[in-house]
């Protein structure tokens, strides 16, 4: 199997080699030592190279070229170079070098070039040591491409045993680290050693530029091949104290395609064998103090997730609705809130968000990421600083009760690996007062609602001011007002009566007959006045037709009230009389009794009538 | 000497009069606050499903409504009206715009639009989930209005509070239960309110509103026929009992004319509004009310003698004309096979109809007649209060109270036929119970009020405390007697006097008759409060435990108290939606059609809108055929995947094996080669060793139990509580492509057609057993 593949791939590389060999030799730089370690334990191929370069020529060299075959270059996700300082054990990787794509002339077309610009030019005879890390996605090709549920997943990785470089290389070696000792096959060259899960090529010495020796390793890889075809991360800043992150994933198992049946029975009884190539869960490492975490998809909450948190991180283990076999897809959304003060800072009058770029998922390859930073409404002067090149746009998002919308910084990048989880910054200016705009708007809105209600109640909205029903309504309003007045007057009368009674009580206490008489006179006058007031009101009621049905009641009320007046007067005079005549209490009572009876009955009637009229 | 007495009475009177308007205002404010609280209660009691589970659409039909709403919000109203859905009823498709009651969808769509235009980013799903609770609050308010028109605000508030939490209504309107009924009950009650309001006021304004409310009801639910039959019945009742008035005419005539015109604007109703028998009653009564109106008018302008002559003349001519018209009508109606009635309506009139002729209607669980416990479960204590309410409505009998009586009587009948119409009974039961409770409290509190010594001296305070009492009757005689007994020291003189004075008040004697003994009334009040408390406890329990499960997610409590979630349905739908081609066709029993289209976005053959019996019968036939025939049927319908629901592993009882009898019955109803007795042993569907060979070889059995025996070695089915009959078998025409975590949903793919190799076909044929060969000949694929 591996052999057949090797043949096929070798032809491809032969073409490449032919192209390479025809290229001119470059400059005077010599790579005195190249050590390459390829880590294939995950789905991302990470190639770490330590390169020692020596200037053998006369002129000083300020940049070093890296070459990568184009077949690999399109999978290149991440490339950095660091200067190594010190010697031996005290080696420390220091300054990161700028790595830029280059297009030097006269080079073979099947290679992509990158230049590393040295901080200071390399003089004749000087040497420099570099650490170069490159990460490639989708470079482990499943072979066979389709497997059944029971099969293990085998992949092929291809590279060159000789370091492909435009410079001559003196000494070099290559180490491949595989996830497992089970290796199907690998290209055997001179100096090849297989040690458990490690394969070593080299050392090789004194090879010319562009020397190339293809190797293919066919090995078992059952780790998760989780690929996010698309990831949209939305980071929404609220200056009320929250940074809300929402991540929409579109995940596919990027390994060998599954063919044939899927048997849950097999999967459940022997998950390690009959489902080795599937992955069941993903682990996301969220920042500490993440709260309100949710995990759902288009059709609702997904209940299979676990959150563990400590002061350093919050770890969330999420299981998709079903285990993912090769080629199976799923989509879901996770969201969480973070405390504002951990991520948004202020400096020199500007605020900035400091947030990590990539997905928090462990070992996830993201084909295309869209990062949206939603700033609060009213933010101005946006600027972005990222550690690597991204595509950048701006848009507006309308959200909760916005008027102008919130400015959104959109960052896009293809082919993202966990190495890209570096912090980027979005700078903006924001006035804290703008925070109060929405509450203020709500307050105003509700205020105006009430104002409208008040206006509606108090303003006459009738269209026709002359229609019969409108006039009838007006009249009826008048009638009601009049009735109200009558009631008030009657109430006044009643309170006047009260005064009369009070004077009687005073009489029994003080025995001041004169004062009592005076009180009677005063109340008499008052009552007369009141009854005078009543007259026009009653006549108005009599004249207005809509009052017809309550008129009798009102008239009855007035009549009763008058009667009550008379009775009270009678009672009053009787008591005063008997007091003057110094009659005994018992006798007075007897004389008053019948009147008193009437009075109480009348009072009751009046109260009933008032109530009745009230209800109209 | 008499002064102390007047000192008591005087200020009371003035204060009483002055505080009266204040008290009324207070009453209004309190009633308003109570109504708002009732609304909050109605809304929040329905949120258990969101709190206990999640904010998700429930069950089956709501998924369809949700999908339609999504379409509406995405494509706009014009596309919605013209929507031809090709993802369901493949290959027939379905004209959604013309076959759906659009009220609910349009309501939620409008809410969504308004909310989003205010820049409040709510998703369509959220709006759909919370539409039902919102409309429950509206329904309670409508119940308040209706009962207030019938028996005053006190009864109204009670009825509204009862309706806010009646379990029957909760069952259809918990958050997430996005179904027509949620909106329709509000529309129903509100239409009735406007009818009563028009009847009480005789205002054309309300009559027009009534027609509009009726229009909304027609938009929302097929149950509108209940309105258009109940109101004519009531009108007829009023006419017959001599209660005809111009108000009745205004309440009815505009409703019929405007309502019918508006109803025919709804595509799903269209000309049915004048053609089908469901609407005949309204037109008949429409004619009658005009005749009666004319008679009253003529009676008014003619002398009694002339009137008599006219009557004889008109009656003789009219009878002849009527006979002719009725004869024509009967002839027209009788010419149609269902007598012009739809199947469901006929089921209502003749409860045995569906089980005899339309198994598809009978197969729906909510079309079964309810059991007695379900009455207790769904309306609880209301069932006992309703008779009291009916009695209260008879004294005095008014136009509006007779309507309520008619409403309860008819709805009790309908709920007895179909369990789902319990929903129509619930508002009526609430209204009558509200009346009963409020009347009872009225009598009891009044009895207490007049006998309590503390309040006796001050009637105005007493009446203030009982704001809802309609009769404020300060009856002083028992009051003073009480005072005399219990407070002998207090104002002896006054008491004596009052005894003398108050005797000549005969007008109060009637009211005094209603006064019950103090102890009895206190106990009765306590009992009633207890009854109410029991009702509340039951309702909260029902809302929290019985009716909140969304049915797509199941939970169970493990022994250690942990919660185990069975999310298999969504697992399967999610798998379908992400791992099959967009245009693949999925065959399943019709129950899962709506969910598959909404959640998995795959084309289905049949769904819960059971409009084409033949198509459903085809799927039923396939499910009950042997593998090869089933494969042929499915293949001829372009089906790529077959989905079955199987509960045998976890004991989920409503799975496809338990529904299998309907597949056989419906399939056999159209394709006679499927014979039910073939599947029955001793009159039962069995899957154990006793099962018939036909049963053990049918597709449903095979797809359900494929490799099931390997789970526990015996093949013990936890739903049927038995070991399965045929344990080891292989599938020849289908392959398993997905089974969910708890095996509840199993998805199979049709194997591609085998290449035809000469000579090999013969061999494979001969290798088949003789019996299955005969089967092949006997049960041909109906599509070939």
PDB file of N, CA and C in Angstrom, chain A residues 242 244-245 286 289-295 307 334-338:
ATOM      1  N   UNK A 242     -19.083  43.465  30.977  1.00  0.00           N
ATOM      2  CA  UNK A 242     -19.066  42.120  30.421  1.00  0.00           C
ATOM      3  C   UNK A 242     -18.477  42.119  29.018  1.00  0.00           C
ATOM      4  N   UNK A 244     -18.823  39.545  26.032  1.00  0.00           N
ATOM      5  CA  UNK A 244     -19.556  38.349  25.648  1.00  0.00           C
ATOM      6  C   UNK A 244     -18.916  37.756  24.399  1.00  0.00           C
ATOM      7  N   UNK A 245     -18.549  36.499  24.496  1.00  0.00           N
ATOM      8  CA  UNK A 245     -17.920  35.836  23.354  1.00  0.00           C
ATOM      9  C   UNK A 245     -18.870  34.773  22.829  1.00  0.00           C
ATOM     10  N   UNK A 286     -10.963  27.983  28.115  1.00  0.00           N
ATOM     11  CA  UNK A 286     -11.436  29.366  28.133  1.00  0.00           C
ATOM     12  C   UNK A 286     -10.663  30.148  29.191  1.00  0.00           C
ATOM     13  N   UNK A 289     -12.464  32.781  35.027  1.00  0.00           N
ATOM     14  CA  UNK A 289     -13.667  33.551  35.382  1.00  0.00           C
ATOM     15  C   UNK A 289     -14.662  33.669  34.225  1.00  0.00           C
ATOM     16  N   UNK A 290     -14.631  32.716  33.311  1.00  0.00           N
ATOM     17  CA  UNK A 290     -15.668  32.707  32.280  1.00  0.00           C
ATOM     18  C   UNK A 290     -16.966  32.263  32.945  1.00  0.00           C
ATOM     19  N   UNK A 291     -18.045  32.925  32.600  1.00  0.00           N
ATOM     20  CA  UNK A 291     -19.318  32.575  33.227  1.00  0.00           C
ATOM     21  C   UNK A 291     -20.398  32.489  32.159  1.00  0.00           C
ATOM     22  N   UNK A 292     -21.572  32.067  32.576  1.00  0.00           N
ATOM     23  CA  UNK A 292     -22.724  31.925  31.668  1.00  0.00           C
ATOM     24  C   UNK A 292     -22.341  31.182  30.395  1.00  0.00           C
ATOM     25  N   UNK A 293     -21.693  30.063  30.578  1.00  0.00           N
ATOM     26  CA  UNK A 293     -21.261  29.311  29.399  1.00  0.00           C
ATOM     27  C   UNK A 293     -22.440  28.548  28.814  1.00  0.00           C
ATOM     28  N   UNK A 294     -22.610  28.602  27.546  1.00  0.00           N
ATOM     29  CA  UNK A 294     -23.638  27.771  26.930  1.00  0.00           C
ATOM     30  C   UNK A 294     -23.086  27.070  25.698  1.00  0.00           C
ATOM     31  N   UNK A 295     -23.775  26.011  25.354  1.00  0.00           N
ATOM     32  CA  UNK A 295     -23.332  25.154  24.256  1.00  0.00           C
ATOM     33  C   UNK A 295     -24.582  24.672  23.561  1.00  0.00           C
ATOM     34  N   UNK A 307     -17.953  21.482  32.570  1.00  0.00           N
ATOM     35  CA  UNK A 307     -17.102  22.638  32.797  1.00  0.00           C
ATOM     36  C   UNK A 307     -16.302  22.410  34.066  1.00  0.00           C
ATOM     37  N   UNK A 334     -20.793  27.912  20.886  1.00  0.00           N
ATOM     38  CA  UNK A 334     -20.583  28.060  22.322  1.00  0.00           C
ATOM     39  C   UNK A 334     -20.486  29.546  22.637  1.00  0.00           C
ATOM     40  N   UNK A 335     -20.865  29.887  23.829  1.00  0.00           N
ATOM     41  CA  UNK A 335     -20.825  31.286  24.212  1.00  0.00           C
ATOM     42  C   UNK A 335     -20.487  31.393  25.674  1.00  0.00           C
ATOM     43  N   UNK A 336     -19.839  32.483  26.046  1.00  0.00           N
ATOM     44  CA  UNK A 336     -19.506  32.683  27.452  1.00  0.00           C
ATOM     45  C   UNK A 336     -19.274  34.159  27.695  1.00  0.00           C
ATOM     46  N   UNK A 337     -19.418  34.531  28.919  1.00  0.00           N
ATOM     47  CA  UNK A 337     -19.168  35.912  29.303  1.00  0.00           C
ATOM     48  C   UNK A 337     -17.882  35.990  30.105  1.00  0.00           C
ATOM     49  N   UNK A 338     -17.196  37.119  29.960  1.00  0.00           N
ATOM     50  CA  UNK A 338     -15.943  37.304  30.675  1.00  0.00           C
ATOM     51  C   UNK A 338     -15.992  38.658  31.375  1.00  0.00           C
TER      52      UNK A 338
END
